[in-house]
PDB file of C-alpha atoms in Angstrom:
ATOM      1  CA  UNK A  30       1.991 -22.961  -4.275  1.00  0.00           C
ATOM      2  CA  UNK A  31       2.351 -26.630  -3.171  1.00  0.00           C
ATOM      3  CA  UNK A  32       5.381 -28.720  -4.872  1.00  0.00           C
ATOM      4  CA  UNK A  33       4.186 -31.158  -7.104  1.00  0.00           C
ATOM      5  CA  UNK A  34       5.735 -34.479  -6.402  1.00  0.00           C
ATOM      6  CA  UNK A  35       5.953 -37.850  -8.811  1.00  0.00           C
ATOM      7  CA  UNK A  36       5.339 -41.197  -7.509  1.00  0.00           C
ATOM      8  CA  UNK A  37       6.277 -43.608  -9.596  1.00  0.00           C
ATOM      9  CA  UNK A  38       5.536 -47.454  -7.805  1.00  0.00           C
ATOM     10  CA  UNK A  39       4.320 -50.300  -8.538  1.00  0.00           C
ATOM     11  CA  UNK A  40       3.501 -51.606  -5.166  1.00  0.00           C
ATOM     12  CA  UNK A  41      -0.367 -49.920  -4.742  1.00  0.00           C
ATOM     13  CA  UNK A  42      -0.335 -50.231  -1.242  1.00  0.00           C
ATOM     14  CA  UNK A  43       3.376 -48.258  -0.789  1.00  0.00           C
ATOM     15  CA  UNK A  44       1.556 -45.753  -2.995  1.00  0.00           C
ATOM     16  CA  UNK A  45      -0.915 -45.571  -1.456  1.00  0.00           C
ATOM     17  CA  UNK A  46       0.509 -44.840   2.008  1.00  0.00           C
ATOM     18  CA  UNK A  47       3.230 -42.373   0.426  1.00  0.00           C
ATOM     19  CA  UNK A  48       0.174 -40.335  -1.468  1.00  0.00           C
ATOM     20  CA  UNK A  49      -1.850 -40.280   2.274  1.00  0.00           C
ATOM     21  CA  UNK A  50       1.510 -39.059   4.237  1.00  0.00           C
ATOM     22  CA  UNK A  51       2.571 -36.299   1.453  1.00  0.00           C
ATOM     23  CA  UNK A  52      -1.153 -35.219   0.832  1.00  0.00           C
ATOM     24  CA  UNK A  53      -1.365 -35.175   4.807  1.00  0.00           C
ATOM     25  CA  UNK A  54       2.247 -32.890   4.639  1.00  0.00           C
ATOM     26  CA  UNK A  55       0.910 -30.582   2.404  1.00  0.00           C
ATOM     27  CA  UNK A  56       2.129 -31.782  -1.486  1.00  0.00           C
ATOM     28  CA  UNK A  57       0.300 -32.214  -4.575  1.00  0.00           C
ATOM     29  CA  UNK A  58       0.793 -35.686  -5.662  1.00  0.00           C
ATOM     30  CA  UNK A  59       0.413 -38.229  -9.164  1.00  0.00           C
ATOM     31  CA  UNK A  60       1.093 -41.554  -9.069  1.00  0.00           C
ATOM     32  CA  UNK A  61       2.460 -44.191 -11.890  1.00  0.00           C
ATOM     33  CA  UNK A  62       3.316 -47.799 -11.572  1.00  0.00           C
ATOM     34  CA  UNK A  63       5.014 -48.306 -14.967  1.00  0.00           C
ATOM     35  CA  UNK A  64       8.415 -47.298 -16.243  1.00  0.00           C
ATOM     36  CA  UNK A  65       6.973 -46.156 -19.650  1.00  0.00           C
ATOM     37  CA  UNK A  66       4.097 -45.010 -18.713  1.00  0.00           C
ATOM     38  CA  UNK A  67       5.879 -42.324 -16.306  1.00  0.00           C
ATOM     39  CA  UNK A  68       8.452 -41.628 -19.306  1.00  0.00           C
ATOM     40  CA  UNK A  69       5.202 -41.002 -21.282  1.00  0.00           C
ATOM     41  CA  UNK A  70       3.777 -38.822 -18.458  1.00  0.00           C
ATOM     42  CA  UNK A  71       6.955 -36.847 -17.765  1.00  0.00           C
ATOM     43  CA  UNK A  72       6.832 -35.338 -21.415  1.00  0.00           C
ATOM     44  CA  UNK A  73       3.967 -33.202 -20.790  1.00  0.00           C
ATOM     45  CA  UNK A  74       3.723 -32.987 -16.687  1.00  0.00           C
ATOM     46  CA  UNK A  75       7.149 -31.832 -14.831  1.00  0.00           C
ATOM     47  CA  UNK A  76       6.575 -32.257 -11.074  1.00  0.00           C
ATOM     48  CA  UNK A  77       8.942 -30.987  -8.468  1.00  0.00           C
ATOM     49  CA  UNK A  78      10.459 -34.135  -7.339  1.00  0.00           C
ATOM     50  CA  UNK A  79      10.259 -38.018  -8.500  1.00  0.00           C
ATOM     51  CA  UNK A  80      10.156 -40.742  -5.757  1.00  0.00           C
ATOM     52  CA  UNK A  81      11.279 -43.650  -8.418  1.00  0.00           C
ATOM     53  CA  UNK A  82      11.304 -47.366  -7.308  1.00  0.00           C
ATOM     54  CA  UNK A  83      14.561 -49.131  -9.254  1.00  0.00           C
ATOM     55  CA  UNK A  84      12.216 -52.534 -10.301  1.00  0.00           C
ATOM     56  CA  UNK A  85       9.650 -51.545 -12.607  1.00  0.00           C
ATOM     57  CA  UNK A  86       7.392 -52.729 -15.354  1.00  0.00           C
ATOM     58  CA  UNK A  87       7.974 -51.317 -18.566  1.00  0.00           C
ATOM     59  CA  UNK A  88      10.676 -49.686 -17.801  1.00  0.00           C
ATOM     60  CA  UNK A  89      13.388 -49.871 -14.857  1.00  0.00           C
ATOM     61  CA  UNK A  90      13.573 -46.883 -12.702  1.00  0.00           C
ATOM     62  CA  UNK A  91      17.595 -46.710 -12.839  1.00  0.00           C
ATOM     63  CA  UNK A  92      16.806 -46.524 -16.869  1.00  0.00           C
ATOM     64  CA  UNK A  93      14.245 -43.951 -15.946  1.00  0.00           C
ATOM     65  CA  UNK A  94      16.316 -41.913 -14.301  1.00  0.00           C
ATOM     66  CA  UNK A  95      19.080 -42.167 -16.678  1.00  0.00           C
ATOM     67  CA  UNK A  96      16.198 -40.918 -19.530  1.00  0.00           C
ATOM     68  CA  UNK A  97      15.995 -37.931 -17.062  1.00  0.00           C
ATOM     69  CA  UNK A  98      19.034 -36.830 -16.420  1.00  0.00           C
ATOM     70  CA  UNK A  99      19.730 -36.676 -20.237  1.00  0.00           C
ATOM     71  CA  UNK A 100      16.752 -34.079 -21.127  1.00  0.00           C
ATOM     72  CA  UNK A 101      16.694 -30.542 -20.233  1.00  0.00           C
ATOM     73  CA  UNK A 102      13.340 -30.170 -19.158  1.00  0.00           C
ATOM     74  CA  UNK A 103      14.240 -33.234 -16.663  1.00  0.00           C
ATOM     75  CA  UNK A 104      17.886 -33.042 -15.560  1.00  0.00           C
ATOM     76  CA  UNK A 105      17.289 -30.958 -12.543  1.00  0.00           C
ATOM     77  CA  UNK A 106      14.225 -32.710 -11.267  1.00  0.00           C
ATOM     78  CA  UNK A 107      14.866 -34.048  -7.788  1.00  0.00           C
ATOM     79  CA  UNK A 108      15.366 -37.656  -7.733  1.00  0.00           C
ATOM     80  CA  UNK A 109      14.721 -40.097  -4.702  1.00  0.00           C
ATOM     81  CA  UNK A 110      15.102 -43.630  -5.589  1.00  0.00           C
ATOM     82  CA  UNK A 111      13.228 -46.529  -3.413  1.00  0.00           C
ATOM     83  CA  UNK A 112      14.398 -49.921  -3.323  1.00  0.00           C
ATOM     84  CA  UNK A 113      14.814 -53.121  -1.759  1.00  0.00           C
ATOM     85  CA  UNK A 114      19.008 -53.124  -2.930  1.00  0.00           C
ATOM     86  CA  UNK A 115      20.553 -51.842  -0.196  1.00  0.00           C
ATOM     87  CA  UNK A 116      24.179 -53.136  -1.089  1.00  0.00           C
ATOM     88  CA  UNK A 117      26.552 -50.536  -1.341  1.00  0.00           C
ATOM     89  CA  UNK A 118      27.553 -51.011  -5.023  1.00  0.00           C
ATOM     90  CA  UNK A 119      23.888 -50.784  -5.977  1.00  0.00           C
ATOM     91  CA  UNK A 120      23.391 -47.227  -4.149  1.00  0.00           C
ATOM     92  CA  UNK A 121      26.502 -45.933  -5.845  1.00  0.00           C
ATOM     93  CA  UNK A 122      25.530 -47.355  -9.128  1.00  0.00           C
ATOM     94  CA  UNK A 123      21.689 -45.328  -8.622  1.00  0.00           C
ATOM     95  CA  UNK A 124      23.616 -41.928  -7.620  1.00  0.00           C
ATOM     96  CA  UNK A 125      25.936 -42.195 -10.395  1.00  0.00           C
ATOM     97  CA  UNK A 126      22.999 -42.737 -12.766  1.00  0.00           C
ATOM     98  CA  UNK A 127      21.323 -39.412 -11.135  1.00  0.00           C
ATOM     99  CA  UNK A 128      19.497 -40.053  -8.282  1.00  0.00           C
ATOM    100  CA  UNK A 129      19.857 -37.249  -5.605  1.00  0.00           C
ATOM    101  CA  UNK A 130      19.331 -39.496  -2.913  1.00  0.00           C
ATOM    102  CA  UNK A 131      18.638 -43.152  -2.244  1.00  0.00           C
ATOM    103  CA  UNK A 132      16.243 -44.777   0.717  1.00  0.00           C
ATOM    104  CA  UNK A 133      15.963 -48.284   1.002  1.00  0.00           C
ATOM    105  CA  UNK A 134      13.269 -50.267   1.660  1.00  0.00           C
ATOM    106  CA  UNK A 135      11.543 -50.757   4.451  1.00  0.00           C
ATOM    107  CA  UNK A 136      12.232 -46.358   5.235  1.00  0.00           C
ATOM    108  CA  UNK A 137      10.619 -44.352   7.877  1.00  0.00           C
ATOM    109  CA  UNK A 138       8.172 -42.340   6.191  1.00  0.00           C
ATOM    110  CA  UNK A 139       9.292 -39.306   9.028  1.00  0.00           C
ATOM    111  CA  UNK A 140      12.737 -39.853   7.190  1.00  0.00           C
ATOM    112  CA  UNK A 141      11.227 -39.765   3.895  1.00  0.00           C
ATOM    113  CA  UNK A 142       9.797 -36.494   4.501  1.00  0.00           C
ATOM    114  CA  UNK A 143      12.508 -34.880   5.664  1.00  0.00           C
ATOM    115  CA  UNK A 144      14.962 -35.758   2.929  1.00  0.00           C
ATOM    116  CA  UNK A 145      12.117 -35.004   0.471  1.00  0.00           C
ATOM    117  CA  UNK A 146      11.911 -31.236   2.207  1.00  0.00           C
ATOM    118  CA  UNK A 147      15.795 -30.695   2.503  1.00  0.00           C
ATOM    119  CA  UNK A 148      16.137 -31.789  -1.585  1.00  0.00           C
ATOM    120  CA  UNK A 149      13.487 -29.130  -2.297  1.00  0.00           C
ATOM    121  CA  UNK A 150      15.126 -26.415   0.025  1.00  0.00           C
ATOM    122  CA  UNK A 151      17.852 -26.723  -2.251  1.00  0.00           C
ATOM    123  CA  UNK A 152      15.839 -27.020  -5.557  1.00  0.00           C
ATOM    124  CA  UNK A 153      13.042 -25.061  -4.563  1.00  0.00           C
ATOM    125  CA  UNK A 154      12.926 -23.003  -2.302  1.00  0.00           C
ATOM    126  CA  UNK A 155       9.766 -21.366  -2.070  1.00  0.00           C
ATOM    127  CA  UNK A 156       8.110 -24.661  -1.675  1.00  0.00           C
ATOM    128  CA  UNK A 157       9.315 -25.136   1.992  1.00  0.00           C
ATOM    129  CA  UNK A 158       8.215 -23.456   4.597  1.00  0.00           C
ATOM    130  CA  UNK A 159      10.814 -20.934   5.908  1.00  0.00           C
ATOM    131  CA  UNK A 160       9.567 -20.209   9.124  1.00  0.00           C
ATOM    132  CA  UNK A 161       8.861 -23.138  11.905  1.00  0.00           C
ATOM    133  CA  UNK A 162       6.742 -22.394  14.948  1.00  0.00           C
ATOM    134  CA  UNK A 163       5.825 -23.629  17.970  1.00  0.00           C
ATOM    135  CA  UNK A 164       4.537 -22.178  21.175  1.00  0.00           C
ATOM    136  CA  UNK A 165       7.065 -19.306  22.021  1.00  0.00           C
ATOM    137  CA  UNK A 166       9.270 -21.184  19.910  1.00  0.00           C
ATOM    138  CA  UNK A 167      10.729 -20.176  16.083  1.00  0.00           C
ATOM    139  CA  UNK A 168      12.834 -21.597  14.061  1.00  0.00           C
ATOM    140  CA  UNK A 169      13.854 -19.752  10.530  1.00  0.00           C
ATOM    141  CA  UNK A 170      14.995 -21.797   8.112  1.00  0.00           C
ATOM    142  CA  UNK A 171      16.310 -19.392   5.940  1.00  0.00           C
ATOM    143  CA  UNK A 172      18.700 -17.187   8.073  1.00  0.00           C
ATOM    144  CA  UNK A 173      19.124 -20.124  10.069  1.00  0.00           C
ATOM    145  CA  UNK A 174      18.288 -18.424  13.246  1.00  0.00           C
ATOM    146  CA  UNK A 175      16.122 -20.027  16.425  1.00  0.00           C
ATOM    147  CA  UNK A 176      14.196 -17.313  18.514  1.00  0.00           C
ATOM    148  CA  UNK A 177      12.313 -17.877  21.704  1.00  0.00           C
ATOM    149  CA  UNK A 178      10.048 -15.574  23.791  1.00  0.00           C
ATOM    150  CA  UNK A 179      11.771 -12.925  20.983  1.00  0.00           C
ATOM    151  CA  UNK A 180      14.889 -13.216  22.491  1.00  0.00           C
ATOM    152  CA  UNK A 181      17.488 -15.079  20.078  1.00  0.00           C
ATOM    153  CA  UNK A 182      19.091 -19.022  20.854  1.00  0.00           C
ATOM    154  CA  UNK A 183      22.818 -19.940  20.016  1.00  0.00           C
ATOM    155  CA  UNK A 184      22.344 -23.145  18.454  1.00  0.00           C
ATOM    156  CA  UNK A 185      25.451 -25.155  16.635  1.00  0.00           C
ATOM    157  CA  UNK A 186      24.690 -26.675  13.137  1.00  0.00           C
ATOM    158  CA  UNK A 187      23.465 -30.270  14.233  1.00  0.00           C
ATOM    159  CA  UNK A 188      21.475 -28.718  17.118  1.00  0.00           C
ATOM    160  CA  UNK A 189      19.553 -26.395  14.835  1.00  0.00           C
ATOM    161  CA  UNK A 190      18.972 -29.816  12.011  1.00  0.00           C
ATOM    162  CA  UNK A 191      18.077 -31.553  14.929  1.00  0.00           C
ATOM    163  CA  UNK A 192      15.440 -29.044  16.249  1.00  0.00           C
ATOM    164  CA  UNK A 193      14.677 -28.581  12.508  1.00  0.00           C
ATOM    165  CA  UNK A 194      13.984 -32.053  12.125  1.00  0.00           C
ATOM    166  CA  UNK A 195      11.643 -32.768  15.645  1.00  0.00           C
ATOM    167  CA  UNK A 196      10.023 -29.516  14.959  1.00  0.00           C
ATOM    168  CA  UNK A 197       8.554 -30.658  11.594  1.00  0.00           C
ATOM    169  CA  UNK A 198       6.342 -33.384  13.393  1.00  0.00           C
ATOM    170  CA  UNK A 199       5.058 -32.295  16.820  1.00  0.00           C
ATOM    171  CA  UNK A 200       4.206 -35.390  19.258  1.00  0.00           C
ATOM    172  CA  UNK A 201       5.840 -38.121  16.613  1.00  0.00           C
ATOM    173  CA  UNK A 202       8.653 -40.261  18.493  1.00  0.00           C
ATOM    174  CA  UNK A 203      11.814 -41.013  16.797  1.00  0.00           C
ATOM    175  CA  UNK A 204      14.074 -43.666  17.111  1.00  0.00           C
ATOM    176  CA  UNK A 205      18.055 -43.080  17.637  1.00  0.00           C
ATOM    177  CA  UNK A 206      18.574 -44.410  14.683  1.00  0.00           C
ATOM    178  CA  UNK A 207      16.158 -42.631  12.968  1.00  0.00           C
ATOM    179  CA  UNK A 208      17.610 -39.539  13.867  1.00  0.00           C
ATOM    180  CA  UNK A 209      21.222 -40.681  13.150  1.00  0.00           C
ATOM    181  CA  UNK A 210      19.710 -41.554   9.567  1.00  0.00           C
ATOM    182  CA  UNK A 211      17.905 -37.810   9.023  1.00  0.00           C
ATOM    183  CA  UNK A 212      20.195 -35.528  10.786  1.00  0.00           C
ATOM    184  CA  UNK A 213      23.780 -37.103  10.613  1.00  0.00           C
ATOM    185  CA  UNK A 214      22.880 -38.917   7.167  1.00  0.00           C
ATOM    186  CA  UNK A 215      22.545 -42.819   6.179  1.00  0.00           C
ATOM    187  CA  UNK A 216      26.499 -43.081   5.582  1.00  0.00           C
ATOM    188  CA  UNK A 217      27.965 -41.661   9.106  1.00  0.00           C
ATOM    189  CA  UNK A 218      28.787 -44.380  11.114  1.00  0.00           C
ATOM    190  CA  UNK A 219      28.757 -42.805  14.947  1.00  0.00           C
ATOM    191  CA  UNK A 220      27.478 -44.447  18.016  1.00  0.00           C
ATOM    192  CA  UNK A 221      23.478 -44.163  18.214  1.00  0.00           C
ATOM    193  CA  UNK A 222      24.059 -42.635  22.147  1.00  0.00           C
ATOM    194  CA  UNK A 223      25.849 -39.557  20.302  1.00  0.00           C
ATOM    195  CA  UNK A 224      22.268 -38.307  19.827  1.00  0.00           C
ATOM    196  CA  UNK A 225      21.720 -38.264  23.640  1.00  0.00           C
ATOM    197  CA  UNK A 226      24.927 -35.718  23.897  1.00  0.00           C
ATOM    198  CA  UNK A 227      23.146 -34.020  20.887  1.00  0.00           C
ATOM    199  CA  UNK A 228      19.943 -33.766  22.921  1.00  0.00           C
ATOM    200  CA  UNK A 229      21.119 -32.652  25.716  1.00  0.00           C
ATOM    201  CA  UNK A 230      22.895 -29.761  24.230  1.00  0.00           C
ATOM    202  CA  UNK A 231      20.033 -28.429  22.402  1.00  0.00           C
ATOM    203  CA  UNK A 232      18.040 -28.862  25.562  1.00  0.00           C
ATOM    204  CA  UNK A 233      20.272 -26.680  27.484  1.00  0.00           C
ATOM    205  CA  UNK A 234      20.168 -23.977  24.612  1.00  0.00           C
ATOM    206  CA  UNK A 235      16.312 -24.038  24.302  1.00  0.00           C
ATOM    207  CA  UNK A 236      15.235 -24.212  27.665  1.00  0.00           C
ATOM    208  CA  UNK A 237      15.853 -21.050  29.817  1.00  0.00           C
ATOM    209  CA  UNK A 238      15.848 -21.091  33.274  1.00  0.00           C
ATOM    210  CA  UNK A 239      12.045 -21.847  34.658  1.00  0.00           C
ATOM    211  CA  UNK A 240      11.243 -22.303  30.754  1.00  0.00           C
ATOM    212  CA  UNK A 241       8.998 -25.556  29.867  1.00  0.00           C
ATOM    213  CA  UNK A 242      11.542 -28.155  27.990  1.00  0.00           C
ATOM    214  CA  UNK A 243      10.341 -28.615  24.310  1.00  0.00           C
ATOM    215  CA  UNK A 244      11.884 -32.059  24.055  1.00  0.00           C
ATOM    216  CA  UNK A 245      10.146 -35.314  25.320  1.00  0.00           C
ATOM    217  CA  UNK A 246      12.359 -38.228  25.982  1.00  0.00           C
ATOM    218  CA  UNK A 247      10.721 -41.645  25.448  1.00  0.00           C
ATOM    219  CA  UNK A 248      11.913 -44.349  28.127  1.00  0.00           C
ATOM    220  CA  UNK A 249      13.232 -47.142  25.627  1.00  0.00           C
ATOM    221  CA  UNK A 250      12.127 -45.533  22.268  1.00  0.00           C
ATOM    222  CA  UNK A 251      13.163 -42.162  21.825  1.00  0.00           C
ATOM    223  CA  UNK A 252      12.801 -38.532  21.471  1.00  0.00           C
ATOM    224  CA  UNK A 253       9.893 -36.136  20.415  1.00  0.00           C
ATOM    225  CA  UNK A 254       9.126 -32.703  20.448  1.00  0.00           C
ATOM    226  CA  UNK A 255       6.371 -31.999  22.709  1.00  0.00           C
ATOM    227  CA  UNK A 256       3.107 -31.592  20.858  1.00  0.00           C
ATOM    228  CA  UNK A 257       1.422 -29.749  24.140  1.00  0.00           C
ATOM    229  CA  UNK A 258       3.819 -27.184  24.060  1.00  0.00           C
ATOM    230  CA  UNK A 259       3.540 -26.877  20.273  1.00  0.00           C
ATOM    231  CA  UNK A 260      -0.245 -26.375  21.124  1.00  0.00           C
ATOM    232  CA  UNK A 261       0.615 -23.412  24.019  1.00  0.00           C
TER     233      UNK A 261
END
């Protein structure tokens, strides 16, 4: 069964493109661009996870979430919050409220994704896919093991998030930064050429001798996982 996910925005066209991209990924999705009105919808619909913008009609989202957090049939709904306030104090003040996690606008809907799939891993599990293929390739997400041709990789822990994380969108490119931001997390502060040492690691464990390399590296942009060999 698909998780249900909340989108609660008043900006039509962010809805809009958030609905496409999560329809596109697989979720069932509602949308509701006032405060109240999702307070008023949250009594007798409980999705899986919210995606709550902080500056709404009606009713602010940091109120919102506060509301949720205090019922039972609410307090262990995943929370992302979206806004614009990306000052320190103000990301602090939405986690303390209840928010699991906090993305600031303008995100990378990639980013989005991924931090929507690791709060539901955690929340629920049955709504992520536990097994990632491609080509002679497998990743399993819940013994945390990578196979390929059958025979079984050594990966370290950010290796196997990284692979995790490129494996989830065949042929997309992603920026250093954006992987910094998904696989290290928004509040590490590490040079952006630590991904290259990254890279290159998991290349070496993926990539047997003679094997095709899974990775593509993008001259001044980034990296990708190679959507022809996720085709083979």
């Amino acid at each position: 069964m698909a998780a249900r996910i909340l989108i609660v925005e008043d900006e039509e066209p962010l809805t809009l493109l958030l609905r496409y991209n999560l329809e596109a990924e697989g979720f069932e999705v509602d949308s509701v661009a006032r405060g109240d009105d999702a307070e008023l919808h949250l009594r007798d619909h409980t999705p899986d996870l919210v995606l709550l913008d902080w500056m709404l009609p009606g009713l602010s989202g940091i109120e919102l979430c506060r509301r949720l957090r205090s019922r039972r049939d609410t307090e262990r709904v995943p929370i992302i919050m979206l806004t614009a306030r990306g000052e320190e104090t103000e990301r602090v003040r939405g986690l303390a409220t209840g928010a699991d996690d906090y993305v600031v606008k303008p995100f990378s809907l990639p980013e989005l994704t991924a931090r929507i799939q690791a709060l539901l891993r955690r929340a629920k599990p049955g709504h992520v896919a536990g097994l990632l293929q491609a080509g002679d390739l497998e990743l399993d997400r819940t013994t945390r093991r990578v196979r390929r041709a059958g025979s079984e990789l050594h990966l370290g822990p950010t290796e196997f998030r990284l692979l995790e994380f490129l494996m989830q969108a065949p042929g997309r490119v992603y920026s250093r930064a954006q992987l910094l931001d998904a696989v290290w997390g928004r509040d590490v502060y590490i040079d952006e050429r630590t991904v290259d040492v990254h890279v290159g690691r998991l290349r070496k464990a993926i990539t047997p001798a003679d094997a095709k390399d899974p990775l593509r590296t993008v001259r001044g942009a980034g990296y990708a996982f190679d959507e022809t060999f996720a085709r083979s």
